[in-house]
């Protein structure tokens, strides 16, 4: 029984919020929602795989319509099948999308490809009749672990938000079962950020740990000034101090900041990840890597990134991806990542967990839903179904 991709549908959707980090506001943020429609039927329904890109990069409709969807639709369907011929082969599909693409310049197209790749993996796992995390674990000869660490990302700047609102937000995350919370820094003077950090630490006490995220805002001097201030506090991590491609800055910071640091959400290929590991001075015994497959060519590429990490002595358990989507939850449960980001109140309906999944002691347990599990999140599935079903 053969499988064919009969259509690739795409639409740009808003994921806007009145929030600001140290670099951008999210008032005009969008995402591309994609459906890969197959001719295969499971449980009486045509299999459709869905994907979308993470927050922080905008919708990719132009690239998807002009280059990547046509390449899939024009490919000989036989060349996209796995060895059994009964399912699609995500790597062959990835190669077809990337035909006639020069190396390098990854950010130009990695989001568009990653979005379609998510939909392809959703379809492949649904055709196999399994949750994606179980399919991944099997393919890698591992034991899946449905229990995944998640932390609550928020603490944004927004108009009128004072310290008591910030504390209330963090208290809300603790009440919902999280034990690590994250807030933004670098969007206010350092004295003000110190007050914000102290207010949150006071609020969360011993119940939770705090991570801080500068979103790549600092030059070396400012990054060091913050490192000296931040190291006075017991933080979970100091994230993205400088420009994502300034590996020398990241490496220099280690001298001033002995505690854990995190970065990588704005690196979009396994080659860029390799450069971070080679030149960024990241420490495999304590630092965290945040590559987000939905922004960086998808899971086919993420597996290459994990292979690069392994070569350099890094465990997948040091990866906690950016983005808060169910795709990375599946990768975490299937391939042993350290956990996943989550944004309890933001970027809905795309982020978050299937309905009925709750955070307990900073962890969720993946339900056994076919594919990525989008059908288990009713507000999200409503949007997806409207695109194609
Ligand atoms: O504010 C953003 O761009 C999101 C971000 O950095 C994160 O979730 O770590
Ligand atoms: Mg970040």
Coordinates of C-alpha atoms and ligand atoms in Angstrom, one line a residue:
X1 CA 0.0 0.0 0.0
X2 CA 1.5 3.2 -1.1
X3 CA 1.2 6.7 0.3
X4 CA 0.9 10.0 -1.6
X5 CA 1.0 13.6 -0.6
X6 CA -2.0 15.0 -2.4
X7 CA -1.8 18.6 -1.1
X8 CA 0.3 21.0 1.1
X9 CA -2.0 23.7 2.5
X10 CA -0.7 26.8 4.2
X11 CA -2.2 29.9 6.0
X12 CA -0.7 32.7 8.1
X13 CA -2.2 33.1 11.5
X14 CA -1.8 35.7 14.3
X15 CA -0.1 34.8 17.5
X16 CA 0.1 38.3 18.8
X17 CA 0.3 39.5 22.4
X18 CA 1.0 42.9 24.0
X19 CA 4.3 41.7 25.4
X20 CA 7.9 42.8 24.9
X21 CA 11.3 41.2 25.4
X22 CA 14.7 43.0 25.3
X23 CA 14.5 43.0 21.5
X24 CA 11.0 42.9 20.0
X25 CA 7.4 43.2 20.8
X26 CA 4.9 40.5 19.8
X27 CA 2.0 42.8 18.7
X28 CA 2.3 41.7 15.1
X29 CA 3.7 38.2 15.5
X30 CA 2.4 35.6 13.1
X31 CA 2.9 31.9 12.4
X32 CA 2.4 29.7 9.4
X33 CA 0.0 26.8 9.9
X34 CA 0.6 24.0 7.4
X35 CA -1.3 20.8 6.5
X36 CA 0.3 17.9 4.6
X37 CA -2.7 16.0 3.2
X38 CA -2.1 12.3 2.2
X39 CA -4.3 9.8 0.4
X40 CA -4.0 7.3 3.3
X41 CA -6.9 6.5 5.5
X42 CA -6.6 5.5 9.2
X43 CA -9.6 4.9 11.5
X44 CA -11.9 5.9 8.7
X45 CA -10.2 9.3 8.2
X46 CA -7.8 10.7 5.7
X47 CA -4.4 11.2 7.3
X48 CA -3.4 14.9 7.5
X49 CA -0.2 16.0 9.1
X50 CA -0.1 19.4 10.7
X51 CA 2.8 21.8 11.5
X52 CA 3.4 25.4 12.5
X53 CA 6.5 27.5 13.3
X54 CA 7.4 28.7 16.8
X55 CA 7.0 32.2 18.0
X56 CA 9.7 34.7 17.3
X57 CA 9.9 34.3 13.6
X58 CA 7.0 35.4 11.4
X59 CA 4.8 33.3 9.0
X60 CA 6.6 31.8 6.1
X61 CA 3.8 31.7 3.5
X62 CA 5.9 33.2 0.6
X63 CA 8.6 30.6 0.8
X64 CA 6.3 27.7 1.4
X65 CA 4.1 28.7 -1.6
X66 CA 6.9 29.5 -4.0
X67 CA 9.5 26.9 -3.2
X68 CA 8.9 24.2 -0.7
X69 CA 5.3 23.0 -1.2
X70 CA 5.7 22.9 -5.0
X71 CA 8.8 20.7 -4.7
X72 CA 6.9 18.2 -2.7
X73 CA 3.9 18.2 -5.0
X74 CA 6.1 17.9 -8.1
X75 CA 8.3 15.1 -6.7
X76 CA 7.6 11.5 -8.0
X77 CA 5.6 10.1 -5.0
X78 CA 7.7 6.8 -5.1
X79 CA 10.8 8.8 -4.3
X80 CA 9.3 10.0 -1.0
X81 CA 8.5 6.5 0.4
X82 CA 10.4 4.6 3.0
X83 CA 11.9 1.1 2.2
X84 CA 8.7 -0.7 3.0
X85 CA 6.8 1.6 0.7
X86 CA 4.0 1.8 3.3
X87 CA 4.9 5.1 4.8
X88 CA 6.5 8.4 3.9
X89 CA 10.3 8.9 4.5
X90 CA 10.8 12.2 6.3
X91 CA 14.5 12.4 5.2
X92 CA 13.6 11.8 1.6
X93 CA 11.0 14.5 1.8
X94 CA 13.4 16.8 3.5
X95 CA 16.0 16.2 0.7
X96 CA 13.3 16.9 -2.0
X97 CA 12.4 20.2 -0.3
X98 CA 16.0 21.2 -0.2
X99 CA 16.9 20.4 -3.8
X100 CA 18.4 23.4 -5.6
X101 CA 19.2 25.1 -2.3
X102 CA 22.8 26.3 -1.7
X103 CA 24.5 25.6 1.6
X104 CA 24.6 28.3 4.4
X105 CA 22.3 31.2 5.0
X106 CA 20.1 28.9 7.0
X107 CA 17.7 31.5 8.5
X108 CA 16.4 32.3 5.1
X109 CA 14.5 29.1 4.8
X110 CA 15.0 27.0 7.9
X111 CA 11.6 28.1 9.4
X112 CA 9.6 27.3 6.3
X113 CA 11.2 23.8 6.0
X114 CA 10.9 23.2 9.7
X115 CA 7.2 24.0 9.6
X116 CA 6.5 21.5 6.8
X117 CA 8.8 18.9 8.4
X118 CA 6.7 19.0 11.5
X119 CA 3.6 18.2 9.5
X120 CA 5.4 15.4 7.7
X121 CA 6.4 13.7 11.0
X122 CA 2.9 14.1 12.3
X123 CA 1.6 12.3 9.2
X124 CA 4.3 9.6 9.4
X125 CA 3.5 8.8 13.0
X126 CA -0.3 8.8 12.3
X127 CA 0.2 6.4 9.4
X128 CA 2.3 4.2 11.7
X129 CA -0.6 4.4 14.2
X130 CA 1.7 5.6 17.0
X131 CA 2.5 8.7 19.1
X132 CA 5.5 10.4 17.5
X133 CA 7.6 10.0 20.7
X134 CA 7.1 6.2 20.7
X135 CA 8.0 6.0 17.0
X136 CA 11.2 8.1 17.6
X137 CA 12.2 6.0 20.6
X138 CA 11.8 2.8 18.5
X139 CA 13.8 4.2 15.6
X140 CA 16.7 5.1 17.9
X141 CA 16.6 1.9 19.9
X142 CA 15.7 3.8 23.1
X143 CA 13.1 3.5 25.8
X144 CA 10.5 6.4 25.6
X145 CA 9.9 8.4 28.7
X146 CA 6.5 10.0 28.6
X147 CA 7.3 12.1 31.7
X148 CA 8.8 15.4 30.5
X149 CA 10.2 18.4 32.5
X150 CA 8.6 21.7 31.5
X151 CA 9.2 25.2 32.8
X152 CA 7.0 28.3 32.6
X153 CA 8.4 31.0 30.4
X154 CA 6.9 34.5 30.8
X155 CA 8.0 37.5 32.8
X156 CA 7.7 39.7 29.8
X157 CA 7.7 43.5 29.8
X158 CA 4.4 45.0 28.9
X159 CA 2.7 48.4 29.4
X160 CA 1.7 49.1 33.0
X161 CA 3.2 45.9 34.4
X162 CA 4.6 46.6 37.9
X163 CA 6.4 44.3 40.4
X164 CA 3.3 43.1 42.0
X165 CA 1.9 42.0 38.6
X166 CA 5.2 40.2 37.8
X167 CA 5.0 38.5 41.2
X168 CA 1.4 37.5 40.7
X169 CA 2.3 36.0 37.3
X170 CA 5.0 33.9 38.8
X171 CA 2.8 32.8 41.7
X172 CA 0.3 31.7 39.1
X173 CA 2.8 29.4 37.4
X174 CA 3.7 27.8 40.8
X175 CA 0.0 27.3 41.5
X176 CA -0.2 25.4 38.2
X177 CA 2.5 23.0 39.2
X178 CA 5.7 24.5 37.7
X179 CA 8.9 24.6 39.7
X180 CA 11.1 26.5 37.3
X181 CA 9.9 29.9 35.9
X182 CA 11.6 32.3 33.5
X183 CA 11.5 36.1 33.1
X184 CA 12.9 38.6 30.6
X185 CA 15.8 40.9 31.4
X186 CA 17.7 43.4 29.3
X187 CA 14.6 45.5 28.4
X188 CA 15.1 47.8 31.3
X189 CA 18.1 49.4 33.1
X190 CA 20.2 46.9 35.1
X191 CA 19.1 48.4 38.5
X192 CA 15.4 48.0 37.5
X193 CA 16.1 44.4 36.3
X194 CA 17.7 43.6 39.6
X195 CA 14.6 44.8 41.4
X196 CA 12.4 42.7 39.2
X197 CA 14.6 39.6 39.8
X198 CA 14.7 40.2 43.6
X199 CA 10.9 40.6 43.6
X200 CA 10.4 37.3 41.8
X201 CA 12.9 35.4 44.0
X202 CA 11.1 36.7 47.0
X203 CA 7.8 35.5 45.6
X204 CA 8.9 32.0 44.6
X205 CA 11.1 31.4 47.7
X206 CA 12.2 27.8 47.9
X207 CA 9.3 26.6 45.9
X208 CA 10.9 27.1 42.5
X209 CA 13.9 28.3 40.6
X210 CA 14.2 31.3 38.3
X211 CA 15.8 31.5 34.8
X212 CA 16.5 34.9 33.1
X213 CA 16.5 35.6 29.4
X214 CA 18.2 38.6 27.7
X215 CA 17.2 37.7 24.2
X216 CA 20.6 38.5 22.7
X217 CA 20.5 42.1 23.7
X218 CA 23.8 42.7 25.3
X219 CA 27.2 43.7 24.0
X220 CA 30.2 42.1 25.9
X221 CA 30.5 44.9 28.4
X222 CA 26.8 44.8 29.4
X223 CA 26.7 41.0 29.3
X224 CA 29.6 40.9 31.8
X225 CA 28.0 43.6 34.0
X226 CA 24.8 41.5 34.1
X227 CA 26.8 38.3 34.8
X228 CA 28.4 40.0 37.9
X229 CA 24.9 41.1 39.1
X230 CA 23.2 37.8 38.3
X231 CA 25.8 35.5 39.9
X232 CA 24.8 36.9 43.3
X233 CA 21.5 34.9 42.9
X234 CA 20.9 31.2 42.7
X235 CA 19.5 31.2 39.1
X236 CA 18.5 28.2 37.0
X237 CA 20.2 29.8 34.0
X238 CA 21.3 33.0 32.3
X239 CA 20.0 32.9 28.7
X240 CA 21.1 34.4 25.4
X241 CA 23.2 37.2 26.8
X242 CA 24.6 38.3 23.5
X243 CA 24.0 38.1 19.8
X244 CA 23.2 34.4 18.8
X245 CA 26.2 34.3 16.5
X246 CA 28.7 36.0 18.8
X247 CA 30.4 32.9 20.0
X248 CA 33.4 34.8 21.3
X249 CA 31.1 36.8 23.6
X250 CA 29.4 33.6 24.9
X251 CA 32.8 32.0 25.5
X252 CA 34.2 35.1 27.3
X253 CA 31.2 35.1 29.7
X254 CA 32.1 31.7 31.3
X255 CA 34.9 33.5 33.2
X256 CA 32.4 35.8 34.8
X257 CA 29.5 33.5 35.2
X258 CA 30.3 30.1 36.7
X259 CA 26.6 29.0 37.0
X260 CA 24.5 27.5 34.1
X261 CA 23.9 29.5 30.9
X262 CA 21.6 28.7 28.0
X263 CA 21.5 29.6 24.4
X264 CA 20.8 28.3 20.9
X265 CA 17.2 29.3 20.1
X266 CA 18.4 31.5 17.2
X267 CA 20.7 29.0 15.6
X268 CA 19.0 27.3 12.7
X269 CA 21.1 24.4 11.5
X270 CA 23.3 21.6 12.7
X271 CA 26.3 23.5 11.3
X272 CA 25.5 26.6 13.4
X273 CA 25.0 24.3 16.4
X274 CA 28.4 22.8 15.8
X275 CA 30.0 26.3 15.7
X276 CA 28.4 27.1 19.1
X277 CA 29.8 23.9 20.6
X278 CA 33.2 24.5 19.0
X279 CA 33.6 28.2 19.7
X280 CA 31.0 29.3 22.3
X281 CA 32.7 27.9 25.4
X282 CA 29.5 26.1 26.4
X283 CA 30.1 23.6 29.3
X284 CA 28.5 20.2 28.8
X285 CA 28.3 19.6 32.6
X286 CA 26.0 22.6 33.3
X287 CA 24.9 24.6 30.3
X288 CA 21.7 24.2 28.3
X289 CA 21.0 24.1 24.5
X290 CA 17.8 25.5 23.2
X291 CA 17.7 24.7 19.5
X292 CA 14.1 24.7 18.3
X293 CA 13.3 22.3 15.5
X294 CA 10.3 24.3 14.3
X295 CA 12.7 27.2 13.5
X296 CA 15.6 25.1 12.3
X297 CA 14.7 22.8 9.5
X298 CA 12.6 20.4 11.6
X299 CA 13.2 17.0 13.2
X300 CA 15.3 15.6 10.3
X301 CA 17.8 18.3 11.0
X302 CA 17.4 18.1 14.8
X303 CA 18.6 14.5 14.7
X304 CA 21.7 15.7 12.9
X305 CA 22.2 18.3 15.6
X306 CA 21.9 15.6 18.3
X307 CA 24.5 13.6 16.4
X308 CA 26.8 16.6 16.4
X309 CA 26.3 17.0 20.1
X310 CA 27.1 13.4 20.7
X311 CA 30.4 13.7 18.8
X312 CA 31.3 16.6 21.0
X313 CA 30.5 14.8 24.3
X314 CA 27.1 16.4 24.9
X315 CA 24.1 14.4 26.2
X316 CA 20.7 15.1 24.7
X317 CA 19.6 15.7 28.3
X318 CA 21.3 19.1 28.1
X319 CA 18.8 20.2 25.5
X320 CA 15.6 22.0 26.6
X321 CA 14.2 23.5 23.3
X322 CA 12.7 26.9 22.9
X323 CA 9.2 27.3 21.6
X324 CA 6.7 25.5 23.9
X325 CA 5.1 23.3 21.2
X326 CA 4.1 19.6 21.3
X327 CA 6.7 18.7 18.6
X328 CA 9.5 19.3 21.0
X329 CA 7.6 17.5 23.8
X330 CA 7.6 14.4 21.6
X331 CA 11.3 14.7 20.9
X332 CA 12.0 15.1 24.6
X333 CA 9.9 12.0 25.5
X334 CA 11.3 10.0 22.6
X335 CA 14.9 11.0 22.5
X336 CA 15.7 11.8 26.1
X337 CA 16.0 15.6 26.0
X338 CA 16.2 17.5 29.3
X339 CA 12.7 18.9 28.9
X340 CA 10.8 21.6 27.0
X341 CA 9.8 25.2 27.4
X342 CA 6.2 26.2 27.9
X343 CA 4.4 29.5 27.9
X344 CA 1.3 29.0 30.1
X345 CA -0.5 32.1 29.0
X346 CA 1.0 33.0 25.6
X347 CA 1.0 32.1 21.9
X348 CA -2.3 30.2 22.2
X349 CA -3.7 28.0 20.8
X350 CA -0.4 26.8 19.2
X351 CA 1.6 26.3 22.4
X352 CA 0.9 24.1 25.4
X353 CA -0.3 20.6 26.0
X354 CA -3.2 18.3 25.0
X355 CA -6.4 18.9 27.0
X356 CA -6.4 17.3 30.4
X357 CA -2.6 17.3 30.6
X358 CA -1.5 19.1 33.8
X359 CA 1.9 20.0 35.2
X360 CA 2.8 18.2 38.4
X361 CA 6.1 18.9 40.2
X362 CA 7.4 20.6 37.0
X363 CA 6.6 17.6 34.7
X364 CA 3.9 16.6 32.3
X365 CA 3.0 13.1 31.2
X366 CA 2.5 12.6 27.4
X367 CA -0.8 10.9 26.6
X368 CA -0.7 8.2 23.9
X369 CA -2.2 10.1 21.0
X370 CA -1.4 9.2 17.4
X371 CA 1.2 11.6 15.7
X372 CA 2.2 14.7 17.5
X373 CA -1.0 14.7 19.4
X374 CA -2.6 17.9 18.1
X375 CA -6.0 16.3 17.9
X376 CA -5.9 16.2 21.7
X377 CA -5.9 20.0 22.0
X378 CA -9.3 21.1 20.9
X379 CA -8.6 24.8 20.4
X380 CA -5.6 24.1 18.2
X381 CA -7.3 21.2 16.3
X382 CA -10.2 23.6 15.5
X383 CA -7.7 25.8 13.6
X384 CA -6.0 22.9 11.9
X385 CA -9.2 21.2 10.8
X386 CA -10.4 24.5 9.2
X387 CA -7.3 24.4 7.0
X388 CA -7.6 20.8 5.9
X389 CA -9.0 17.6 7.3
Ligands
LIG1 O1 10.7 36.2 23.8 C1 11.1 35.4 23.0 O2 11.5 35.7 21.9 C2 11.0 33.9 23.3 C3 12.2 33.5 24.0 O3 13.3 34.0 23.9 C4 12.2 32.2 24.8 O4 11.1 31.7 24.9 O5 13.2 31.8 25.3
LIG2 MG1 14.9 32.9 24.9

